[in-house]
JSON list of C-alpha atoms in Angstrom, two decimals:
[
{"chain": "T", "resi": 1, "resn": "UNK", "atom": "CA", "xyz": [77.41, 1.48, 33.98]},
{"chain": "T", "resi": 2, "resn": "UNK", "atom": "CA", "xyz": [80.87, 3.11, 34.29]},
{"chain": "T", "resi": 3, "resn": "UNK", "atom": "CA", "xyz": [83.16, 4.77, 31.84]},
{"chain": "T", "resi": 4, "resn": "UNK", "atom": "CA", "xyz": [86.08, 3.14, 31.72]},
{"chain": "T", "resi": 5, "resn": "UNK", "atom": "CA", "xyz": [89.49, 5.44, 31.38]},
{"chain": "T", "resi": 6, "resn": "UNK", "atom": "CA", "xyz": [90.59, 3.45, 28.05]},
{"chain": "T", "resi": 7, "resn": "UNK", "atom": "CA", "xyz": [86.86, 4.37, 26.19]},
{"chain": "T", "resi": 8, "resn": "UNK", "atom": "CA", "xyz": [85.49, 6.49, 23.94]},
{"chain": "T", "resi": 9, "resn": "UNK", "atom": "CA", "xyz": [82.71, 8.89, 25.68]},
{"chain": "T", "resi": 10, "resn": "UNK", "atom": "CA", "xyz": [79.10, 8.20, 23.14]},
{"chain": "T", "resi": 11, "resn": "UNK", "atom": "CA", "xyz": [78.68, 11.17, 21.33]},
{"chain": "T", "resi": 12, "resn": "UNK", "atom": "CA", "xyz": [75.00, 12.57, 21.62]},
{"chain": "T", "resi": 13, "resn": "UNK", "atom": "CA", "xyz": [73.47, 13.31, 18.63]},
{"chain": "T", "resi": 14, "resn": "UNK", "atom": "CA", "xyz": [71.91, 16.94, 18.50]},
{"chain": "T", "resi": 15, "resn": "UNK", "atom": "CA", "xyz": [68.57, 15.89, 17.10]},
{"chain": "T", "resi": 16, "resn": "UNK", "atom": "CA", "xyz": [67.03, 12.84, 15.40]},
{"chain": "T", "resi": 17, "resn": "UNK", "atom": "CA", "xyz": [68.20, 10.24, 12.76]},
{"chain": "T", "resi": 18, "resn": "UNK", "atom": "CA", "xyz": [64.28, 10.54, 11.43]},
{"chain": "T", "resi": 19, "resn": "UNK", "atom": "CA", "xyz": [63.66, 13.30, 9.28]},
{"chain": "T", "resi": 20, "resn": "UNK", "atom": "CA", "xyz": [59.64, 12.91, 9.48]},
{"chain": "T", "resi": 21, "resn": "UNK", "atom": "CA", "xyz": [59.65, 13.62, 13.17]},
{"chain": "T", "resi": 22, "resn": "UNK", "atom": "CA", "xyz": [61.35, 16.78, 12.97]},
{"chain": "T", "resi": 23, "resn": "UNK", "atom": "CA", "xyz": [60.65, 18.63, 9.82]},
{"chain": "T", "resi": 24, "resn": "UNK", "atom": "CA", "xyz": [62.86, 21.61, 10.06]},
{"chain": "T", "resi": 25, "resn": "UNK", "atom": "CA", "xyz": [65.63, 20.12, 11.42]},
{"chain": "T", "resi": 26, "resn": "UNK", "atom": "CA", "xyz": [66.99, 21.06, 7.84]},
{"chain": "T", "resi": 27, "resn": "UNK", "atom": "CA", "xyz": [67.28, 24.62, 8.36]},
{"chain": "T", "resi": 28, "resn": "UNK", "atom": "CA", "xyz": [68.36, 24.33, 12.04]},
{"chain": "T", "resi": 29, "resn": "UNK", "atom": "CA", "xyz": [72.09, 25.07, 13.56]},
{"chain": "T", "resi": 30, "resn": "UNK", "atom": "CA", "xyz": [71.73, 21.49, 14.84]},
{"chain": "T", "resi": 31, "resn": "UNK", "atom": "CA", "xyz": [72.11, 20.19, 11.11]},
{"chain": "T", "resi": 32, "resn": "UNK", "atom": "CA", "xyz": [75.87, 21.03, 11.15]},
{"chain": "T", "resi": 33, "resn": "UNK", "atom": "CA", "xyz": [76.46, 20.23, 14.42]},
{"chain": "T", "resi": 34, "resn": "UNK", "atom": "CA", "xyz": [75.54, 17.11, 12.92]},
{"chain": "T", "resi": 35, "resn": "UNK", "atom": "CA", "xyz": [77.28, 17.25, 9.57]},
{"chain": "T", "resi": 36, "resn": "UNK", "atom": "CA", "xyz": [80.40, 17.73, 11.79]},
{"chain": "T", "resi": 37, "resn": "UNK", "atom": "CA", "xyz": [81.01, 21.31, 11.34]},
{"chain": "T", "resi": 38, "resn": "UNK", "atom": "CA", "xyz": [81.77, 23.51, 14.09]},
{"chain": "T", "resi": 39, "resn": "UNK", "atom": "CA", "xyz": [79.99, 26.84, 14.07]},
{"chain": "T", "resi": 40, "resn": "UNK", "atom": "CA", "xyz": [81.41, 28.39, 17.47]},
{"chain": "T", "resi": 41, "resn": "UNK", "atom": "CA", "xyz": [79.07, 29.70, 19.89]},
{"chain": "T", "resi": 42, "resn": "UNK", "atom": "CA", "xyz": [76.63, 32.72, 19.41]},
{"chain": "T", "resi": 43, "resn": "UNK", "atom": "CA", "xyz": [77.24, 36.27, 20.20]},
{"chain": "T", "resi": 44, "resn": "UNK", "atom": "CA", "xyz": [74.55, 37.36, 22.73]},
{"chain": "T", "resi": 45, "resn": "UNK", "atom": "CA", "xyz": [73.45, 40.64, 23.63]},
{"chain": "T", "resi": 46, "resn": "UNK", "atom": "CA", "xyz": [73.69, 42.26, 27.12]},
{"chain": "T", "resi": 47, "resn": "UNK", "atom": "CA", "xyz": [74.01, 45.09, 29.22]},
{"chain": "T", "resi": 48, "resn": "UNK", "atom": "CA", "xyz": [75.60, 43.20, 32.30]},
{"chain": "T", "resi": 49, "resn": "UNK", "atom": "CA", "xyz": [78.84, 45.52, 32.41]},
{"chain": "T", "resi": 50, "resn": "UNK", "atom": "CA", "xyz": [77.46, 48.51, 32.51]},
{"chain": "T", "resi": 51, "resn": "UNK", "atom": "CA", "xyz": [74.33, 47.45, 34.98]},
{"chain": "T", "resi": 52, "resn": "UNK", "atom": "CA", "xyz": [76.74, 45.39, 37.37]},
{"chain": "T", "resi": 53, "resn": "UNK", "atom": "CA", "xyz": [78.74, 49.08, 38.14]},
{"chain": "T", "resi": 54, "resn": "UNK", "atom": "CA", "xyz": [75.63, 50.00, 39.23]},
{"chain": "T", "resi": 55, "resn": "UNK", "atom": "CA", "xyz": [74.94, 49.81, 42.91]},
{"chain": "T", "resi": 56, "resn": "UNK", "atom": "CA", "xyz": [70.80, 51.37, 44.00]},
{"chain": "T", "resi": 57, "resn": "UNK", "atom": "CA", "xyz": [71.36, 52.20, 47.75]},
{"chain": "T", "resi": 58, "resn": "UNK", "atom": "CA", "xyz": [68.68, 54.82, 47.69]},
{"chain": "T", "resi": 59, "resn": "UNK", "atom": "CA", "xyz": [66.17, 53.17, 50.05]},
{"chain": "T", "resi": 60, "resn": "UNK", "atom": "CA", "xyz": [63.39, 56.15, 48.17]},
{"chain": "T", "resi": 61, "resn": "UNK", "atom": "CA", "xyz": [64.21, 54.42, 44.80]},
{"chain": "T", "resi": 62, "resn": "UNK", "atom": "CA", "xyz": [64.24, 50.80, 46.45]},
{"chain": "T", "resi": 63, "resn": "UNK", "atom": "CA", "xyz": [60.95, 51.58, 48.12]},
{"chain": "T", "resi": 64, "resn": "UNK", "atom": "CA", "xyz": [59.41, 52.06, 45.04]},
{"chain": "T", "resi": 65, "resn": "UNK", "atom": "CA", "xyz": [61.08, 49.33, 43.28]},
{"chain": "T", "resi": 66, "resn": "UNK", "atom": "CA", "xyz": [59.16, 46.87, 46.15]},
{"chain": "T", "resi": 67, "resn": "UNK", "atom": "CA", "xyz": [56.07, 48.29, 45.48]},
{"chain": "T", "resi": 68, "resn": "UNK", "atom": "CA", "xyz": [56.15, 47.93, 41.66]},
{"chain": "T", "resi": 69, "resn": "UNK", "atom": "CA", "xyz": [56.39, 44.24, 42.57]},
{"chain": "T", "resi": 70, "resn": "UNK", "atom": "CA", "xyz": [60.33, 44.09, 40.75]},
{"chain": "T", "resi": 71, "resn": "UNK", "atom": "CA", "xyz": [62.20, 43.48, 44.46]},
{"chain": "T", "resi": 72, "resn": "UNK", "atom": "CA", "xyz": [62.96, 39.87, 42.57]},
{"chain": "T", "resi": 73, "resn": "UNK", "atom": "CA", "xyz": [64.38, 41.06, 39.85]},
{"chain": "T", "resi": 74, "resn": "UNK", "atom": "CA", "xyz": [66.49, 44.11, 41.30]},
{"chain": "T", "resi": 75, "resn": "UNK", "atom": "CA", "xyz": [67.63, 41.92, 43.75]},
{"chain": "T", "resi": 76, "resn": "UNK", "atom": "CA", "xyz": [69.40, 39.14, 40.96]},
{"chain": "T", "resi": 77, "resn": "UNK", "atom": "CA", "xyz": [73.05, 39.71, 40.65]},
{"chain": "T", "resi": 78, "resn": "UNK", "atom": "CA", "xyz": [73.82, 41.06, 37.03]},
{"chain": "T", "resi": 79, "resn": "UNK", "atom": "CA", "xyz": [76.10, 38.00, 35.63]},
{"chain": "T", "resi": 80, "resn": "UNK", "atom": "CA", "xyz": [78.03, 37.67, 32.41]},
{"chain": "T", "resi": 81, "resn": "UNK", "atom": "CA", "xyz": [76.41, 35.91, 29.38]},
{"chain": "T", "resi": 82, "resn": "UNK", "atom": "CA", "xyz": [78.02, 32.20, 28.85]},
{"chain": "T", "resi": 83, "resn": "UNK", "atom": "CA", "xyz": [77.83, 32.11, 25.27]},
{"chain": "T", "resi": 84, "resn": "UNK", "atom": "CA", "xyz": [78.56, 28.41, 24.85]},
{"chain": "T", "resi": 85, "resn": "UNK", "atom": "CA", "xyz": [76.17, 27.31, 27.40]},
{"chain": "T", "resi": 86, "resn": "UNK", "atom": "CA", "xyz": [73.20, 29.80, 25.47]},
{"chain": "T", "resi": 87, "resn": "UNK", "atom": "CA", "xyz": [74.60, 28.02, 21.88]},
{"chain": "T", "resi": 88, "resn": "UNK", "atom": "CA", "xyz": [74.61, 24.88, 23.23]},
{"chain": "T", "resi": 89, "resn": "UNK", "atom": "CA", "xyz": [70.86, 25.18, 24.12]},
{"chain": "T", "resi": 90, "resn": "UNK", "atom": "CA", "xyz": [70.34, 26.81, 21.18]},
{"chain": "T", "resi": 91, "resn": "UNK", "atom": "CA", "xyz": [71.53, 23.90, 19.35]},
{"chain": "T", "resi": 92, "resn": "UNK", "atom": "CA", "xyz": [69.31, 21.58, 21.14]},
{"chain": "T", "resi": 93, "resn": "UNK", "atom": "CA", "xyz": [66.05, 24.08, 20.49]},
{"chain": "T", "resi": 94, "resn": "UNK", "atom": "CA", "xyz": [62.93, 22.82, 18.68]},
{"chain": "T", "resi": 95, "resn": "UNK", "atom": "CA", "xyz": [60.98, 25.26, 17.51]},
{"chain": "T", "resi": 96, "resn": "UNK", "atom": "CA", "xyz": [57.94, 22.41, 16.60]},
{"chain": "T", "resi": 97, "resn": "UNK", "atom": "CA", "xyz": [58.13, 21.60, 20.35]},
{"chain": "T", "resi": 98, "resn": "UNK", "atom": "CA", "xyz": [59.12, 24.51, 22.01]},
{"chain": "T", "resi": 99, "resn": "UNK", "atom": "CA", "xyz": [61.39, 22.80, 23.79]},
{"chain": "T", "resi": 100, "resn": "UNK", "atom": "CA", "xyz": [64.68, 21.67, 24.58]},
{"chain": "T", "resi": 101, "resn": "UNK", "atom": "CA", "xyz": [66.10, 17.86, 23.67]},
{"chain": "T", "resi": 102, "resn": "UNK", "atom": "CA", "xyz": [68.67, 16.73, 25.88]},
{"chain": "T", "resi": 103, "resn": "UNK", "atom": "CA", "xyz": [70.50, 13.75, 26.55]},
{"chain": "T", "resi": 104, "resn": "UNK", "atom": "CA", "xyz": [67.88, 12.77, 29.55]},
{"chain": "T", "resi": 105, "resn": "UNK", "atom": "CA", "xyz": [64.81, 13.69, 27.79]},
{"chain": "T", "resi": 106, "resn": "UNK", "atom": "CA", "xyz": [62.72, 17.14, 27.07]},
{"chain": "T", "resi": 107, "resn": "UNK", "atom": "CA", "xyz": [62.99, 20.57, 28.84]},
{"chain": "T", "resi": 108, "resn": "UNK", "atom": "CA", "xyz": [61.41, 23.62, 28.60]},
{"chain": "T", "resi": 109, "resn": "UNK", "atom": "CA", "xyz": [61.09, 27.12, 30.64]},
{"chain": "T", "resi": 110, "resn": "UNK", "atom": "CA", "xyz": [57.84, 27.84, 32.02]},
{"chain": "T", "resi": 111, "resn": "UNK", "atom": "CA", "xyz": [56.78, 30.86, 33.81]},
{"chain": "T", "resi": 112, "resn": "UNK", "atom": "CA", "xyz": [56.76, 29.08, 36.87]},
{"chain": "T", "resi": 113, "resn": "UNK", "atom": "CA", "xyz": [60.80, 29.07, 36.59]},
{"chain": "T", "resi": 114, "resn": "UNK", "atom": "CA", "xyz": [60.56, 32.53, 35.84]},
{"chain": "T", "resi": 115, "resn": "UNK", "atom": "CA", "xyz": [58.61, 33.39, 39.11]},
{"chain": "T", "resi": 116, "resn": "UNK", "atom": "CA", "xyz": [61.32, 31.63, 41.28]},
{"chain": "T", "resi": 117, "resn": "UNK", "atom": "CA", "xyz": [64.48, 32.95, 39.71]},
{"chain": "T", "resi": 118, "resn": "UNK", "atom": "CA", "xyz": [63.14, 36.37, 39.43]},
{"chain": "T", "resi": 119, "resn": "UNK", "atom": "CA", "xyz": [60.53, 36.37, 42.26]},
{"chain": "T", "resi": 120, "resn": "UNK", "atom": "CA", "xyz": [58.10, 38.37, 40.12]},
{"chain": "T", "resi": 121, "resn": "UNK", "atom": "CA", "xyz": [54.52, 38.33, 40.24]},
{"chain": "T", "resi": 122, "resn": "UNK", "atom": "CA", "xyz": [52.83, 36.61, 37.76]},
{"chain": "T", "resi": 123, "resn": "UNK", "atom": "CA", "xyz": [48.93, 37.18, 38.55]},
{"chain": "T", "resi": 124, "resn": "UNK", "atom": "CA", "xyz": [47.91, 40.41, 38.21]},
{"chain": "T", "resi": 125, "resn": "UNK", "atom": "CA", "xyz": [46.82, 43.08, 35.50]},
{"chain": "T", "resi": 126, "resn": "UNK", "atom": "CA", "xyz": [47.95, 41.45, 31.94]},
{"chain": "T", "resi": 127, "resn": "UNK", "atom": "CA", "xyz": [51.27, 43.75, 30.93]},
{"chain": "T", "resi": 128, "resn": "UNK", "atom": "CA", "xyz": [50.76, 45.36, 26.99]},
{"chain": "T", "resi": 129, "resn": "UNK", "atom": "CA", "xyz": [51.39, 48.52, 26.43]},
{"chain": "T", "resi": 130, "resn": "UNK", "atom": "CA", "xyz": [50.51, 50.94, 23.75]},
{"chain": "T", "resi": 131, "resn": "UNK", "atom": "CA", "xyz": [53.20, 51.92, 20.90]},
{"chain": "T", "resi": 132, "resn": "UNK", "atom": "CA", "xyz": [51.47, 54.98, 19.53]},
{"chain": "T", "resi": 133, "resn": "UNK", "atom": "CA", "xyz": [51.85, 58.11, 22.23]},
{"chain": "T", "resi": 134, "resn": "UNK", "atom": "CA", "xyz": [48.25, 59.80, 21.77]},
{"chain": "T", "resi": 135, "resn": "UNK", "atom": "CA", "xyz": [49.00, 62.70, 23.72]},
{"chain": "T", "resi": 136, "resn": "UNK", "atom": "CA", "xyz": [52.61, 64.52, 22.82]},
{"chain": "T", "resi": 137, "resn": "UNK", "atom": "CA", "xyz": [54.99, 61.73, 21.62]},
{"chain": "T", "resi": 138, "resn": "UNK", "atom": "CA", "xyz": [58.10, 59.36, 23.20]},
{"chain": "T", "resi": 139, "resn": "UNK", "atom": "CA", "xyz": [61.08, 62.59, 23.09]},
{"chain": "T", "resi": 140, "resn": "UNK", "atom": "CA", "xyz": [57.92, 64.41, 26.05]},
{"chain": "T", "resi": 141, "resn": "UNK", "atom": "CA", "xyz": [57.58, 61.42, 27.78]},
{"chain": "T", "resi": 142, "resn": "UNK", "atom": "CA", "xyz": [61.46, 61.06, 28.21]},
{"chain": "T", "resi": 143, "resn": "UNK", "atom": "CA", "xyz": [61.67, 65.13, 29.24]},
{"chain": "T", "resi": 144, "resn": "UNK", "atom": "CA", "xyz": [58.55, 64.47, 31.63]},
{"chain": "T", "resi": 145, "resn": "UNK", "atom": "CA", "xyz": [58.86, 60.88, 33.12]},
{"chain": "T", "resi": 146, "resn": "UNK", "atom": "CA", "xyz": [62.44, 60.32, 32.82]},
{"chain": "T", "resi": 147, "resn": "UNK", "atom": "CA", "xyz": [64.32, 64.44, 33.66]},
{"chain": "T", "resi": 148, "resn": "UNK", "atom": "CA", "xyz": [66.13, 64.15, 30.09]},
{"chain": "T", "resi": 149, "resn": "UNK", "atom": "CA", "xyz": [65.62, 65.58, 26.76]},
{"chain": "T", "resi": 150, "resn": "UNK", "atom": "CA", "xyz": [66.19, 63.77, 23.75]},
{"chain": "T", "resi": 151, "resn": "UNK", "atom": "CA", "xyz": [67.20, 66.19, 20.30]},
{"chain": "T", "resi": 152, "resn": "UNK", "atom": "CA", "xyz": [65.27, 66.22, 17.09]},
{"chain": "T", "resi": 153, "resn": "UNK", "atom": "CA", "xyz": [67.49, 65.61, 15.79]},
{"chain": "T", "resi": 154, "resn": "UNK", "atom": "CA", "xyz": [69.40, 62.94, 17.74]},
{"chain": "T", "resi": 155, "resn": "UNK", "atom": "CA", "xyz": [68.95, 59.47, 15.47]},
{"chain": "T", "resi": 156, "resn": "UNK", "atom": "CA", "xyz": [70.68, 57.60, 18.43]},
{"chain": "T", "resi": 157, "resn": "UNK", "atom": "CA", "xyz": [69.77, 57.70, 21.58]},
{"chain": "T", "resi": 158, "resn": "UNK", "atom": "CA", "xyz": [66.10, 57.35, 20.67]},
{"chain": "T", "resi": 159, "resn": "UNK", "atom": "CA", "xyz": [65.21, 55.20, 17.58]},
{"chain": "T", "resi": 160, "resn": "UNK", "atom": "CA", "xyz": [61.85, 55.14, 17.29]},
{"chain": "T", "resi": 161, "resn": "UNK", "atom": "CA", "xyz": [60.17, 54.45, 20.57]},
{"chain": "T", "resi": 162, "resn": "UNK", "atom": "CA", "xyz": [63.49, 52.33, 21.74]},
{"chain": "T", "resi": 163, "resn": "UNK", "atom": "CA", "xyz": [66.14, 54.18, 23.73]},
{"chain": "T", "resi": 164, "resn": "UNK", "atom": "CA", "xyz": [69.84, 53.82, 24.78]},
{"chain": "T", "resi": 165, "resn": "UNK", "atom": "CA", "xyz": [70.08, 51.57, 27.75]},
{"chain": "T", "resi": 166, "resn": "UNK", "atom": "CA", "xyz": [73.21, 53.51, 28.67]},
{"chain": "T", "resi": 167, "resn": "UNK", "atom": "CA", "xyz": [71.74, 56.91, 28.30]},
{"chain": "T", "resi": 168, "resn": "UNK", "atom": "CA", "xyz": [69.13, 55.27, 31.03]},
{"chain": "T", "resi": 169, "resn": "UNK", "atom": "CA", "xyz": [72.51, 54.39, 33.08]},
{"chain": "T", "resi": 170, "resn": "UNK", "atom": "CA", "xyz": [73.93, 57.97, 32.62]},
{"chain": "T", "resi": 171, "resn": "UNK", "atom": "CA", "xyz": [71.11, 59.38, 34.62]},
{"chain": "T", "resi": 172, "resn": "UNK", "atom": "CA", "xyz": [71.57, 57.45, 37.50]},
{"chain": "T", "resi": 173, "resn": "UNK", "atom": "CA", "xyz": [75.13, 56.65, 37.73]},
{"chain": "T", "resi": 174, "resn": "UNK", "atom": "CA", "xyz": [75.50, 59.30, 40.39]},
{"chain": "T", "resi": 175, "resn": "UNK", "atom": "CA", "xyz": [72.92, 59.24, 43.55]},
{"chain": "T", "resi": 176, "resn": "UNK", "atom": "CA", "xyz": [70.61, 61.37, 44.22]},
{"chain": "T", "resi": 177, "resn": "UNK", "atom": "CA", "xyz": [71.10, 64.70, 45.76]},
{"chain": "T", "resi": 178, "resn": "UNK", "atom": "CA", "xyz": [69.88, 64.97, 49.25]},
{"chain": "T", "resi": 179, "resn": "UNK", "atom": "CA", "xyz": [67.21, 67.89, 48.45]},
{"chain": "T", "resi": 180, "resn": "UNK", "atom": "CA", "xyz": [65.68, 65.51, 45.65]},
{"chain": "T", "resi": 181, "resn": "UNK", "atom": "CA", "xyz": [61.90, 66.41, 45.03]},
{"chain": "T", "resi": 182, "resn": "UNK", "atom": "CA", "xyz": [59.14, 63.94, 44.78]},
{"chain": "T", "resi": 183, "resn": "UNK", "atom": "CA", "xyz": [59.22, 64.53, 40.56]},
{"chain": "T", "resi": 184, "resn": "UNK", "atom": "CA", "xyz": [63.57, 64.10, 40.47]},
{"chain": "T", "resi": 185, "resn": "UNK", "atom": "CA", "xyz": [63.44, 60.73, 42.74]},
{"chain": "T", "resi": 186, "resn": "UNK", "atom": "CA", "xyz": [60.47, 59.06, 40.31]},
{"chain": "T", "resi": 187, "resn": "UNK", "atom": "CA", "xyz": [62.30, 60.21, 37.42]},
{"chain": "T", "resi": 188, "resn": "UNK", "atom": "CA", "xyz": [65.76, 58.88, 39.05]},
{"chain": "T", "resi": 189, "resn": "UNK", "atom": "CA", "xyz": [63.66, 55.35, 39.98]},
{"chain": "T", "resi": 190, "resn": "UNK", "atom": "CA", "xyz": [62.08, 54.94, 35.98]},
{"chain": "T", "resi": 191, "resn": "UNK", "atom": "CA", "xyz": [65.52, 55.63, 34.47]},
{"chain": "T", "resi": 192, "resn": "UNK", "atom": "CA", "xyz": [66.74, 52.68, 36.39]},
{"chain": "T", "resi": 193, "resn": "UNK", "atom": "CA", "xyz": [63.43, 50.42, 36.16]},
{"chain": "T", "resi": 194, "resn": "UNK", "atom": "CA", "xyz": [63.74, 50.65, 32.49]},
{"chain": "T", "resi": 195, "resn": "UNK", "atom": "CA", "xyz": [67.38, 49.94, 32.38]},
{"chain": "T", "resi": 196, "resn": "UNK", "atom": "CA", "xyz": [66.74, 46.76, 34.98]},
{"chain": "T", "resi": 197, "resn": "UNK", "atom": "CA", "xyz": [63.70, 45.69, 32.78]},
{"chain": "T", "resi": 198, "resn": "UNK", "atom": "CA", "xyz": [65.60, 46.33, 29.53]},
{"chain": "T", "resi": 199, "resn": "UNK", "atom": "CA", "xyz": [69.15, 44.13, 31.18]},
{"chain": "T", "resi": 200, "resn": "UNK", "atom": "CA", "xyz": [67.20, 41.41, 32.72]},
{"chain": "T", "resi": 201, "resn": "UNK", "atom": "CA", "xyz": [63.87, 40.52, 30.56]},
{"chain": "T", "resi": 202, "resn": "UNK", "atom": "CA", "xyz": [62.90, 42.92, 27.64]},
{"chain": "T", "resi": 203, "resn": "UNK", "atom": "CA", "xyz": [65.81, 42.77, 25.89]},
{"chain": "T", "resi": 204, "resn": "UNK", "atom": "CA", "xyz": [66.25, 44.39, 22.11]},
{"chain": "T", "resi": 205, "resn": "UNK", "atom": "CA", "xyz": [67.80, 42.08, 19.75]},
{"chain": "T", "resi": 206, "resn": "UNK", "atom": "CA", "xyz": [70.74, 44.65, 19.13]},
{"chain": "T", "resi": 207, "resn": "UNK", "atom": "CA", "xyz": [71.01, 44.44, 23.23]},
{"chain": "T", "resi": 208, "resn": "UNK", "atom": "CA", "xyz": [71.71, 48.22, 23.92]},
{"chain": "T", "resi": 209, "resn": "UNK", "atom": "CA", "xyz": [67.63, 49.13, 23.77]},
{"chain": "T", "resi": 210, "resn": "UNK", "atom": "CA", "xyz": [64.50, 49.00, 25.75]},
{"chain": "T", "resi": 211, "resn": "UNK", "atom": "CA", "xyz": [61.21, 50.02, 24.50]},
{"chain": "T", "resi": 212, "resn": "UNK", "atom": "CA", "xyz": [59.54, 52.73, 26.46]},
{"chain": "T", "resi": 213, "resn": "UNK", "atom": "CA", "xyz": [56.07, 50.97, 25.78]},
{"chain": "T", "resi": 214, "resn": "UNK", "atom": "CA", "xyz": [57.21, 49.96, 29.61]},
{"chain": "T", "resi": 215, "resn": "UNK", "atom": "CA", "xyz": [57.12, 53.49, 30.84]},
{"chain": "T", "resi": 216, "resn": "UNK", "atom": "CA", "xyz": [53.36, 53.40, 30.72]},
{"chain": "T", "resi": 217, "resn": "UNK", "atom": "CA", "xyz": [53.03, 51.10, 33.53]},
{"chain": "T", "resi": 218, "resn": "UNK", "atom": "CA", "xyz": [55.25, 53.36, 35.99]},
{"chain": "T", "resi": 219, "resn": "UNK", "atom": "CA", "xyz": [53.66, 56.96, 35.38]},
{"chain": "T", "resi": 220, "resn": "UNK", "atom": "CA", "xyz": [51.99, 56.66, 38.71]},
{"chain": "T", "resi": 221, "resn": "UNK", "atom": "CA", "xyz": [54.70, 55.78, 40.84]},
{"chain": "T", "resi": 222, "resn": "UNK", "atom": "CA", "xyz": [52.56, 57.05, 44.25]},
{"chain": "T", "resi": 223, "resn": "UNK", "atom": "CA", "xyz": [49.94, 53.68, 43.92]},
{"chain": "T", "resi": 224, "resn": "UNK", "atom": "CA", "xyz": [51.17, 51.31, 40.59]},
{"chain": "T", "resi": 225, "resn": "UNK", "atom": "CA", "xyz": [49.13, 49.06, 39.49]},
{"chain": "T", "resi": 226, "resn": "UNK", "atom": "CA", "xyz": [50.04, 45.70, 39.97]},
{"chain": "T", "resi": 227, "resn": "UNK", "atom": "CA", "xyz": [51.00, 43.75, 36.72]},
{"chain": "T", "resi": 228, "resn": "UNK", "atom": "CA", "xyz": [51.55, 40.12, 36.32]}
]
């Protein structure tokens, strides 16, 4: 059936009218979408500015990327956040059902999504990482594995075992030098695999960290095991 020009669209309700099928509906944003108040969308974290002036042409570093099994996800265009689309399906979140209740029915995101948009792998070696450093501790494994020093007694750039996104981007916002060794072009490639797994899929809540738990996985850059 057709809207007609002279009525009223139906207003969807955000949620239920029965308070016994979804109990915490109560102390969801949905309840004052529904009392009529308007909360204006959320402020989401992201990195796609500084990422998007980023352009890897370095077929060494891209070679590597391939064979870490990321291709898919270096290969998705860095886009702006829409905040009112992400509050809008915030607002439609159950956290009972883990998933989303729309107009039509039910949705949620399943890994198979994930696999298309991003093309990554997901069978393989399970991906957890430690977050104690046995040996030596996080500010090594940035001078060894990454070509940059972090400060005692810098309290920024590395907070606990999470680091600055952008101090990732520094290191690679200029190419490579021609003369690059083997160690300078794996350092160059896990700078910007941790700042493309940090933009894209690990986020930090604050949106300006990734945790170096990650680095782990990319120590042997020569054969890398393959991770789901």
């Amino acid at each position: 059936m057709e809207l007609r020009m002279d009525e009223e669209p139906e207003i969807v309700r955000p949620s239920s009218e029965d308070p016994s099928l979804l109990t915490r509906q109560r102390n969801h944003r949905s309840k004052d979408i529904w009392n009529g108040e308007d909360l204006g969308p959320l402020t989401c974290c992201g990195h796609a500015k500084e990422m998007s002036n980023i352009t890897m042409q370095d077929n060494q570093v891209i070679d590597i990327i391939k064979l870490v099994g990321l291709e898919g996800l270096f290969r998705a265009p860095s886009k702006e956040i829409g905040h009112c689309l992400i509050s809008a399906l915030v607002e439609r979140w159950q956290p009972k059902t883990h998933t989303f209740h729309l107009p039509h029915g039910e949705m949620s995101i399943t890994l198979e999504d994930v696999e298309v948009i991003f093309k990554l792998p997901i069978d393989g070696e399970v991906l957890v990482g430690p977050i104690v450093v046995v040996d030596g501790n996080w500010r090594q494994m940035c001078k060894e594995f990454l070509g940059f020093g972090v400060p005692a007694n810098d309290n920024k750039i590395l907070v606990g075992r999470r680091i600055l996104i952008s101090r990732l981007v520094e290191c690679i916002a200029e190419p490579l030098p021609h003369n690059a060794t083997e160690i300078q072009i794996h350092q160059y490639a896990r700078c910007y695999i941790l700042a493309l797994l940090g933009d894209k899929i690990f986020m930090d809540k604050l949106g300006d960290r990734v945790h170096l738990m990650f680095l782990e996985f990319l120590l042997n850059l020569r054969d890398p095991p393959q991770y789901s």
